CSV table of C-alpha atoms in Angstrom, one decimal:
chain,number,residue,atom,x,y,z
E,479,UNK,CA,0.2,0.1,0.0
E,480,UNK,CA,2.9,2.4,1.1
E,481,UNK,CA,4.5,1.6,-2.2
E,482,UNK,CA,1.7,2.4,-4.2
E,483,UNK,CA,1.1,5.6,-2.9
E,484,UNK,CA,4.7,6.4,-3.3
E,485,UNK,CA,3.8,5.5,-6.7
E,486,UNK,CA,1.2,7.9,-7.0
E,487,UNK,CA,2.9,10.4,-5.2
E,488,UNK,CA,5.9,10.3,-7.6
E,489,UNK,CA,3.7,10.6,-11.0
E,490,UNK,CA,1.8,14.0,-9.3
E,491,UNK,CA,5.1,15.3,-8.8
E,492,UNK,CA,6.0,14.2,-12.3
E,493,UNK,CA,2.8,16.2,-14.0
E,494,UNK,CA,3.4,18.9,-11.8
E,495,UNK,CA,7.0,19.5,-12.9
E,496,UNK,CA,5.8,19.2,-16.5
E,497,UNK,CA,3.4,21.7,-16.0
E,498,UNK,CA,5.8,24.4,-14.2
E,499,UNK,CA,8.1,24.1,-17.1
E,500,UNK,CA,5.7,25.2,-20.2
E,501,UNK,CA,3.9,27.9,-21.4
E,502,UNK,CA,0.6,27.2,-23.4
E,503,UNK,CA,0.4,30.2,-26.2
E,504,UNK,CA,-2.8,31.1,-28.5
E,505,UNK,CA,-1.2,32.9,-31.5
E,506,UNK,CA,-2.8,35.0,-34.6
E,507,UNK,CA,0.6,35.5,-35.6
E,508,UNK,CA,2.2,33.3,-38.2
E,509,UNK,CA,4.4,29.9,-37.4
E,510,UNK,CA,7.2,31.4,-39.4
E,511,UNK,CA,7.7,34.3,-37.2
E,512,UNK,CA,6.9,33.1,-33.7
E,513,UNK,CA,8.3,29.5,-33.6
E,514,UNK,CA,12.2,31.0,-34.0
E,515,UNK,CA,11.8,33.2,-31.0
E,516,UNK,CA,10.0,30.6,-29.0
E,517,UNK,CA,12.9,27.9,-30.2
E,518,UNK,CA,15.2,30.4,-28.7
E,519,UNK,CA,13.4,31.0,-25.5
E,520,UNK,CA,13.2,27.0,-24.8
E,521,UNK,CA,16.8,26.7,-25.6
E,522,UNK,CA,17.7,29.5,-23.1
E,523,UNK,CA,15.3,28.6,-20.3
E,524,UNK,CA,14.2,25.1,-20.5
E,525,UNK,CA,10.7,26.3,-20.6
E,526,UNK,CA,8.9,24.2,-23.4
E,527,UNK,CA,6.4,26.3,-25.3
E,528,UNK,CA,2.9,24.9,-27.1
E,529,UNK,CA,1.1,26.9,-29.6
E,530,UNK,CA,-2.0,26.9,-31.2
E,531,UNK,CA,-2.2,29.3,-34.4
E,532,UNK,CA,-5.3,30.6,-35.6
E,533,UNK,CA,-6.1,33.2,-38.0
E,534,UNK,CA,-9.4,33.7,-36.1
E,535,UNK,CA,-11.8,32.3,-33.6
E,536,UNK,CA,-9.0,32.3,-30.7
E,537,UNK,CA,-10.2,35.4,-28.6
E,538,UNK,CA,-13.9,33.5,-28.9
E,539,UNK,CA,-11.9,30.3,-27.6
E,540,UNK,CA,-10.3,31.8,-24.6
E,541,UNK,CA,-13.8,33.2,-23.6
E,542,UNK,CA,-15.3,30.1,-24.3
E,543,UNK,CA,-12.9,28.0,-22.3
E,544,UNK,CA,-13.0,30.5,-19.2
E,545,UNK,CA,-11.0,29.1,-16.1
E,546,UNK,CA,-10.8,25.9,-17.6
E,547,UNK,CA,-8.9,26.9,-20.5
E,548,UNK,CA,-5.1,26.0,-21.3
E,549,UNK,CA,-3.9,29.6,-22.7
E,550,UNK,CA,-1.4,31.2,-20.9
E,551,UNK,CA,-1.1,34.3,-23.2
E,552,UNK,CA,-2.5,35.5,-26.5
E,553,UNK,CA,-0.2,36.7,-29.2
E,554,UNK,CA,-2.1,39.3,-31.3
E,555,UNK,CA,-1.3,40.7,-34.5
E,556,UNK,CA,-3.3,44.1,-34.1
E,557,UNK,CA,-3.6,46.4,-31.5
E,558,UNK,CA,-7.4,46.0,-31.8
E,559,UNK,CA,-7.4,42.0,-30.4
E,560,UNK,CA,-5.4,43.0,-27.1
E,561,UNK,CA,-8.4,45.8,-26.2
E,562,UNK,CA,-11.1,43.2,-27.0
E,563,UNK,CA,-9.5,40.8,-24.8
E,564,UNK,CA,-8.8,43.2,-21.7
E,565,UNK,CA,-12.3,44.6,-22.7
E,566,UNK,CA,-13.9,41.0,-22.3
E,567,UNK,CA,-11.9,40.8,-18.8
E,568,UNK,CA,-9.7,37.9,-20.1
E,569,UNK,CA,-6.6,39.6,-19.2
E,570,UNK,CA,-4.2,39.2,-16.1
E,571,UNK,CA,-2.0,42.5,-15.4
E,572,UNK,CA,1.7,42.1,-16.5
E,573,UNK,CA,3.8,43.3,-13.8
E,574,UNK,CA,7.5,43.5,-14.7
E,575,UNK,CA,10.4,46.0,-13.9
E,576,UNK,CA,12.2,44.2,-17.0
E,577,UNK,CA,9.0,44.6,-19.4
E,578,UNK,CA,8.5,48.3,-18.1
E,579,UNK,CA,12.4,49.3,-18.8
E,580,UNK,CA,12.1,47.6,-22.3
E,581,UNK,CA,9.1,48.9,-23.6
E,582,UNK,CA,8.2,52.6,-23.4
E,583,UNK,CA,4.8,53.5,-21.2
E,584,UNK,CA,3.1,54.8,-24.4
E,585,UNK,CA,3.2,51.2,-25.7
E,586,UNK,CA,2.1,49.5,-22.8
E,587,UNK,CA,-1.4,49.5,-21.1
E,588,UNK,CA,-1.7,51.7,-18.0
E,589,UNK,CA,-2.9,48.9,-15.9
E,590,UNK,CA,-0.6,46.4,-17.8
E,591,UNK,CA,-3.2,44.5,-19.4
E,592,UNK,CA,-1.6,44.3,-22.5
E,593,UNK,CA,2.1,45.0,-24.2
E,594,UNK,CA,3.3,45.9,-27.8
E,595,UNK,CA,6.1,43.9,-29.2
E,596,UNK,CA,6.5,45.4,-32.8
E,597,UNK,CA,5.2,48.5,-34.5
E,598,UNK,CA,4.1,49.1,-38.4
E,599,UNK,CA,3.2,52.2,-39.8
E,600,UNK,CA,0.1,52.6,-41.4
E,601,UNK,CA,1.5,54.2,-44.9
E,602,UNK,CA,0.0,55.6,-47.7
E,603,UNK,CA,1.4,53.9,-50.9
E,604,UNK,CA,1.6,55.9,-54.2
E,605,UNK,CA,2.3,55.2,-58.0
E,606,UNK,CA,5.6,55.8,-59.1
E,607,UNK,CA,4.1,56.5,-62.7
E,608,UNK,CA,1.1,58.4,-62.0
E,609,UNK,CA,1.8,59.9,-58.6
E,610,UNK,CA,5.3,59.7,-57.9
E,611,UNK,CA,6.6,60.2,-54.0
E,612,UNK,CA,4.5,62.1,-51.7
E,613,UNK,CA,6.8,63.3,-49.2
E,614,UNK,CA,4.3,65.4,-47.4
E,615,UNK,CA,1.0,63.8,-47.9
E,616,UNK,CA,-1.2,63.8,-45.0
E,617,UNK,CA,-4.1,61.6,-44.0
E,618,UNK,CA,-6.2,64.4,-44.2
E,619,UNK,CA,-5.1,65.1,-47.5
E,620,UNK,CA,-7.2,61.6,-48.9
E,621,UNK,CA,-10.3,63.7,-48.6
E,622,UNK,CA,-9.2,66.0,-50.8
E,623,UNK,CA,-11.2,66.1,-54.0
E,624,UNK,CA,-8.2,66.2,-56.1
E,625,UNK,CA,-7.6,62.6,-55.3
E,626,UNK,CA,-11.2,61.3,-56.6
E,627,UNK,CA,-11.2,58.0,-58.2
E,628,UNK,CA,-7.8,57.2,-56.9
E,629,UNK,CA,-7.8,55.5,-53.7
E,630,UNK,CA,-8.0,52.1,-52.7
E,631,UNK,CA,-8.5,50.4,-49.5
E,632,UNK,CA,-9.3,47.5,-47.6
E,633,UNK,CA,-12.4,47.4,-45.3
E,634,UNK,CA,-13.2,50.3,-43.1
E,635,UNK,CA,-14.0,48.2,-40.2
E,636,UNK,CA,-10.6,46.3,-40.4
E,637,UNK,CA,-8.7,46.5,-37.6
E,638,UNK,CA,-5.7,48.3,-39.2
E,639,UNK,CA,-8.3,51.0,-40.7
E,640,UNK,CA,-10.2,51.0,-37.6
E,641,UNK,CA,-7.1,52.0,-35.6
E,642,UNK,CA,-6.4,55.1,-38.0
E,643,UNK,CA,-9.8,56.2,-38.1
E,644,UNK,CA,-9.9,56.1,-34.3
E,645,UNK,CA,-6.6,58.3,-34.1
E,646,UNK,CA,-8.3,60.8,-36.4
E,647,UNK,CA,-10.9,61.1,-33.8
E,648,UNK,CA,-8.5,61.7,-30.9
E,649,UNK,CA,-6.9,64.4,-33.3
E,650,UNK,CA,-9.8,66.1,-34.8
E,651,UNK,CA,-13.1,65.1,-33.4
E,652,UNK,CA,-16.2,63.3,-34.2
E,653,UNK,CA,-17.6,65.5,-36.7
E,654,UNK,CA,-14.4,66.7,-38.3
E,655,UNK,CA,-13.3,63.0,-38.6
E,656,UNK,CA,-17.3,62.0,-40.2
E,657,UNK,CA,-16.7,64.5,-42.7
E,658,UNK,CA,-13.0,63.4,-43.5
E,659,UNK,CA,-14.4,59.9,-43.8
E,660,UNK,CA,-17.2,61.3,-46.1
E,661,UNK,CA,-14.4,62.8,-48.2
E,662,UNK,CA,-12.0,59.8,-48.3
E,663,UNK,CA,-15.2,57.7,-49.4
E,664,UNK,CA,-15.5,59.9,-52.2
E,665,UNK,CA,-12.5,59.4,-53.6
E,666,UNK,CA,-12.5,55.5,-53.6
E,667,UNK,CA,-11.5,54.2,-56.9
E,668,UNK,CA,-13.7,51.0,-55.9
E,669,UNK,CA,-15.5,49.3,-52.9
E,670,UNK,CA,-13.3,48.3,-50.0
E,671,UNK,CA,-12.1,44.6,-50.5
E,672,UNK,CA,-9.2,42.6,-50.1
E,673,UNK,CA,-6.2,42.6,-48.1
E,674,UNK,CA,-3.2,45.3,-47.9
E,675,UNK,CA,-1.2,43.9,-50.6
E,676,UNK,CA,-4.2,43.5,-53.0
E,677,UNK,CA,-4.2,47.5,-52.5
E,678,UNK,CA,-0.7,47.8,-54.1
E,679,UNK,CA,-1.4,45.0,-56.5
E,680,UNK,CA,-4.5,47.4,-57.6
E,681,UNK,CA,-2.1,50.3,-58.1
E,682,UNK,CA,0.2,48.2,-60.4
E,683,UNK,CA,-2.5,47.5,-62.3
E,684,UNK,CA,-3.7,50.8,-62.6
E,685,UNK,CA,-7.1,50.6,-60.8
E,686,UNK,CA,-5.7,53.5,-58.6
E,687,UNK,CA,-3.1,56.0,-57.3
E,688,UNK,CA,-3.0,55.7,-54.0
E,689,UNK,CA,-3.1,52.8,-51.5
E,690,UNK,CA,-3.2,52.7,-47.9
E,691,UNK,CA,-1.2,49.7,-46.3
E,692,UNK,CA,0.8,48.7,-43.5
E,693,UNK,CA,4.6,49.2,-43.7
E,694,UNK,CA,5.6,45.5,-43.3
E,695,UNK,CA,3.9,44.0,-46.2
E,696,UNK,CA,6.1,46.4,-48.4
E,697,UNK,CA,9.1,44.4,-47.0
E,698,UNK,CA,7.3,41.0,-47.2
E,699,UNK,CA,6.2,42.1,-51.2
E,700,UNK,CA,9.6,43.0,-52.3
E,701,UNK,CA,11.0,39.5,-50.8
E,702,UNK,CA,8.5,37.5,-52.4
E,703,UNK,CA,9.0,36.7,-56.3
E,704,UNK,CA,5.5,37.1,-57.4
E,705,UNK,CA,4.7,40.1,-55.3
E,706,UNK,CA,7.6,42.1,-55.9
E,707,UNK,CA,6.7,43.4,-59.3
E,708,UNK,CA,3.7,45.2,-57.4
E,709,UNK,CA,6.0,46.8,-54.5
E,710,UNK,CA,8.4,47.8,-57.2
E,711,UNK,CA,5.5,49.7,-59.0
E,712,UNK,CA,4.8,52.0,-55.9
E,713,UNK,CA,6.4,54.3,-53.6
E,714,UNK,CA,6.4,54.0,-49.5
E,715,UNK,CA,5.0,57.6,-47.9
E,716,UNK,CA,5.3,58.3,-44.4
E,717,UNK,CA,2.1,60.6,-43.9
E,718,UNK,CA,1.8,63.7,-42.0
E,719,UNK,CA,5.8,64.2,-41.3
E,720,UNK,CA,5.6,68.1,-41.2
E,721,UNK,CA,2.8,67.7,-38.4
E,722,UNK,CA,1.9,65.0,-35.8
E,723,UNK,CA,3.8,62.0,-37.4
E,724,UNK,CA,2.5,58.7,-39.0
E,725,UNK,CA,0.0,56.4,-37.4
E,726,UNK,CA,1.1,53.1,-35.6
E,727,UNK,CA,-0.3,50.2,-35.2
E,728,UNK,CA,1.1,47.1,-32.9
E,729,UNK,CA,1.1,43.3,-32.6
E,730,UNK,CA,1.4,42.4,-28.9
E,731,UNK,CA,0.9,40.0,-26.1
E,732,UNK,CA,-2.0,39.9,-23.1
E,733,UNK,CA,-1.5,37.0,-20.5
E,734,UNK,CA,-4.8,35.3,-19.7
E,735,UNK,CA,-6.9,35.9,-16.9
E,736,UNK,CA,-7.1,32.1,-16.2
E,737,UNK,CA,-3.2,31.5,-16.8
E,738,UNK,CA,-1.6,28.5,-14.9
E,739,UNK,CA,1.6,29.1,-15.9
E,740,UNK,CA,2.1,32.8,-14.8
E,741,UNK,CA,5.6,32.6,-13.6
E,742,UNK,CA,6.9,31.1,-16.9
E,743,UNK,CA,4.5,33.2,-19.1
E,744,UNK,CA,6.1,36.3,-17.5
E,745,UNK,CA,9.5,35.1,-18.6
E,746,UNK,CA,8.5,34.4,-22.1
E,747,UNK,CA,6.9,38.3,-22.1
E,748,UNK,CA,10.2,39.4,-20.9
E,749,UNK,CA,12.3,37.5,-23.5
E,750,UNK,CA,10.1,39.0,-26.4
E,751,UNK,CA,10.4,42.4,-25.5
E,752,UNK,CA,14.2,42.2,-24.8
E,753,UNK,CA,17.1,42.9,-27.4
E,754,UNK,CA,17.5,39.6,-28.8
E,755,UNK,CA,13.4,38.6,-29.6
E,756,UNK,CA,13.2,42.3,-31.0
E,757,UNK,CA,15.5,41.8,-33.3
E,758,UNK,CA,14.3,38.7,-34.9
E,759,UNK,CA,11.1,40.2,-34.9
E,760,UNK,CA,12.7,43.2,-36.9
E,761,UNK,CA,14.7,41.2,-39.5
E,762,UNK,CA,11.9,38.4,-40.1
E,763,UNK,CA,9.2,39.9,-40.5
E,764,UNK,CA,10.2,44.1,-41.1
E,765,UNK,CA,8.4,44.9,-38.5
E,766,UNK,CA,9.7,48.2,-36.1
E,767,UNK,CA,11.1,47.0,-32.8
E,768,UNK,CA,9.0,48.6,-30.0
E,769,UNK,CA,12.1,48.6,-27.6
E,770,UNK,CA,14.2,51.6,-28.6
E,771,UNK,CA,17.8,51.0,-29.6
E,772,UNK,CA,17.1,47.8,-31.7
E,773,UNK,CA,18.4,47.8,-34.9
E,774,UNK,CA,15.8,47.7,-38.0
E,775,UNK,CA,16.5,45.3,-40.9
E,776,UNK,CA,18.7,46.8,-43.6
E,777,UNK,CA,15.6,46.8,-45.6
E,778,UNK,CA,13.3,48.7,-43.3
E,779,UNK,CA,16.0,50.9,-42.6
E,780,UNK,CA,16.5,51.9,-46.5
E,781,UNK,CA,13.2,53.3,-46.2
E,782,UNK,CA,14.4,56.6,-44.0
E,783,UNK,CA,13.6,57.7,-40.6
E,784,UNK,CA,9.9,59.0,-40.0
E,785,UNK,CA,8.5,60.6,-37.2
E,786,UNK,CA,5.7,58.4,-35.5
E,787,UNK,CA,2.4,59.7,-34.0
E,788,UNK,CA,3.3,60.0,-30.2
E,789,UNK,CA,-0.3,60.0,-29.2
E,790,UNK,CA,-0.5,56.9,-26.7
E,791,UNK,CA,-2.1,53.5,-28.1
E,792,UNK,CA,-4.2,53.6,-24.9
E,793,UNK,CA,-5.8,57.2,-25.8
E,794,UNK,CA,-6.2,56.1,-29.1
E,795,UNK,CA,-8.3,53.1,-28.0
E,796,UNK,CA,-10.9,54.9,-26.6
E,797,UNK,CA,-12.3,56.2,-29.7
E,798,UNK,CA,-12.5,52.8,-31.6
E,799,UNK,CA,-16.3,52.1,-30.6
E,800,UNK,CA,-17.1,55.9,-32.3
E,801,UNK,CA,-14.9,55.1,-35.4
E,802,UNK,CA,-17.1,52.0,-35.8
E,803,UNK,CA,-20.0,54.1,-35.6
E,804,UNK,CA,-18.7,56.6,-38.2
E,805,UNK,CA,-17.6,53.8,-40.7
E,806,UNK,CA,-21.1,52.8,-40.5
E,807,UNK,CA,-22.8,56.3,-40.7
E,808,UNK,CA,-20.8,57.1,-43.6
E,809,UNK,CA,-21.5,53.5,-45.5
E,810,UNK,CA,-17.8,53.4,-45.9
E,811,UNK,CA,-17.7,49.8,-46.9
E,812,UNK,CA,-21.2,50.3,-49.1
């Protein structure tokens, strides 16, 4: 009997040891980008990572699983997803001096519920043949009648555009932003559709002269033998360089409310915000590191320096519901 009890205790201890040496991750970010970083983390710490990759549905899964869920962390590809998780009460505050030291306050939730890991600019791409380089272009000018029938974009409700509209409200207020949205809609060359790369392709094909798109897609297209011809047809422009700076979106991470491996999850967050992982993000996905001082990829550095909108993301996020309301009111996608 005593032997059986000892055997049972040994098994329980063994399971506990396994559980203590792992981190479970739900990731909207793609395997090619995340797995090398996770492999390096495991190599340095001995902590195993288990990842569920998906393009959709992970927030709903965390909500549905509740306290029985396995996820310790959720890696998001945009700012809106982090805010959604926080608003649903599914996050756990991240308390770390290392993270606070690595990541500027404007890219962290004031209460610690999310941390940005990479930055990308909401750029305006312009046709080399028909528009040329637009060094002094602003988001506001996209509503100017001189661009009537010349602009392409994806859905106004996509998180990337939703963030841009929210930032416009933060800077100009509701009424002025609604007028701006109506002007941009009037200038569209076609109904909003496709992803960011599809907009650059449309410029290449002559369907429009200007397109909204995130900066890292430019680098990814230049590396793709089939899409390079699209990227070669446009200039990348950083809007609002003469005033507030370009709007940024971010990828990021949250710790789940019911994380069962908080200590290891925190170690992974600290790792992802430090030099090596930040450099890997920059080199593999052409994104801008959030940690100051981390070197850019050579390709991204070749695009030049730019001024960022310094308004904290936590401030911009307050206007997301209003942004969605305005997009519906002007029937932007219809």
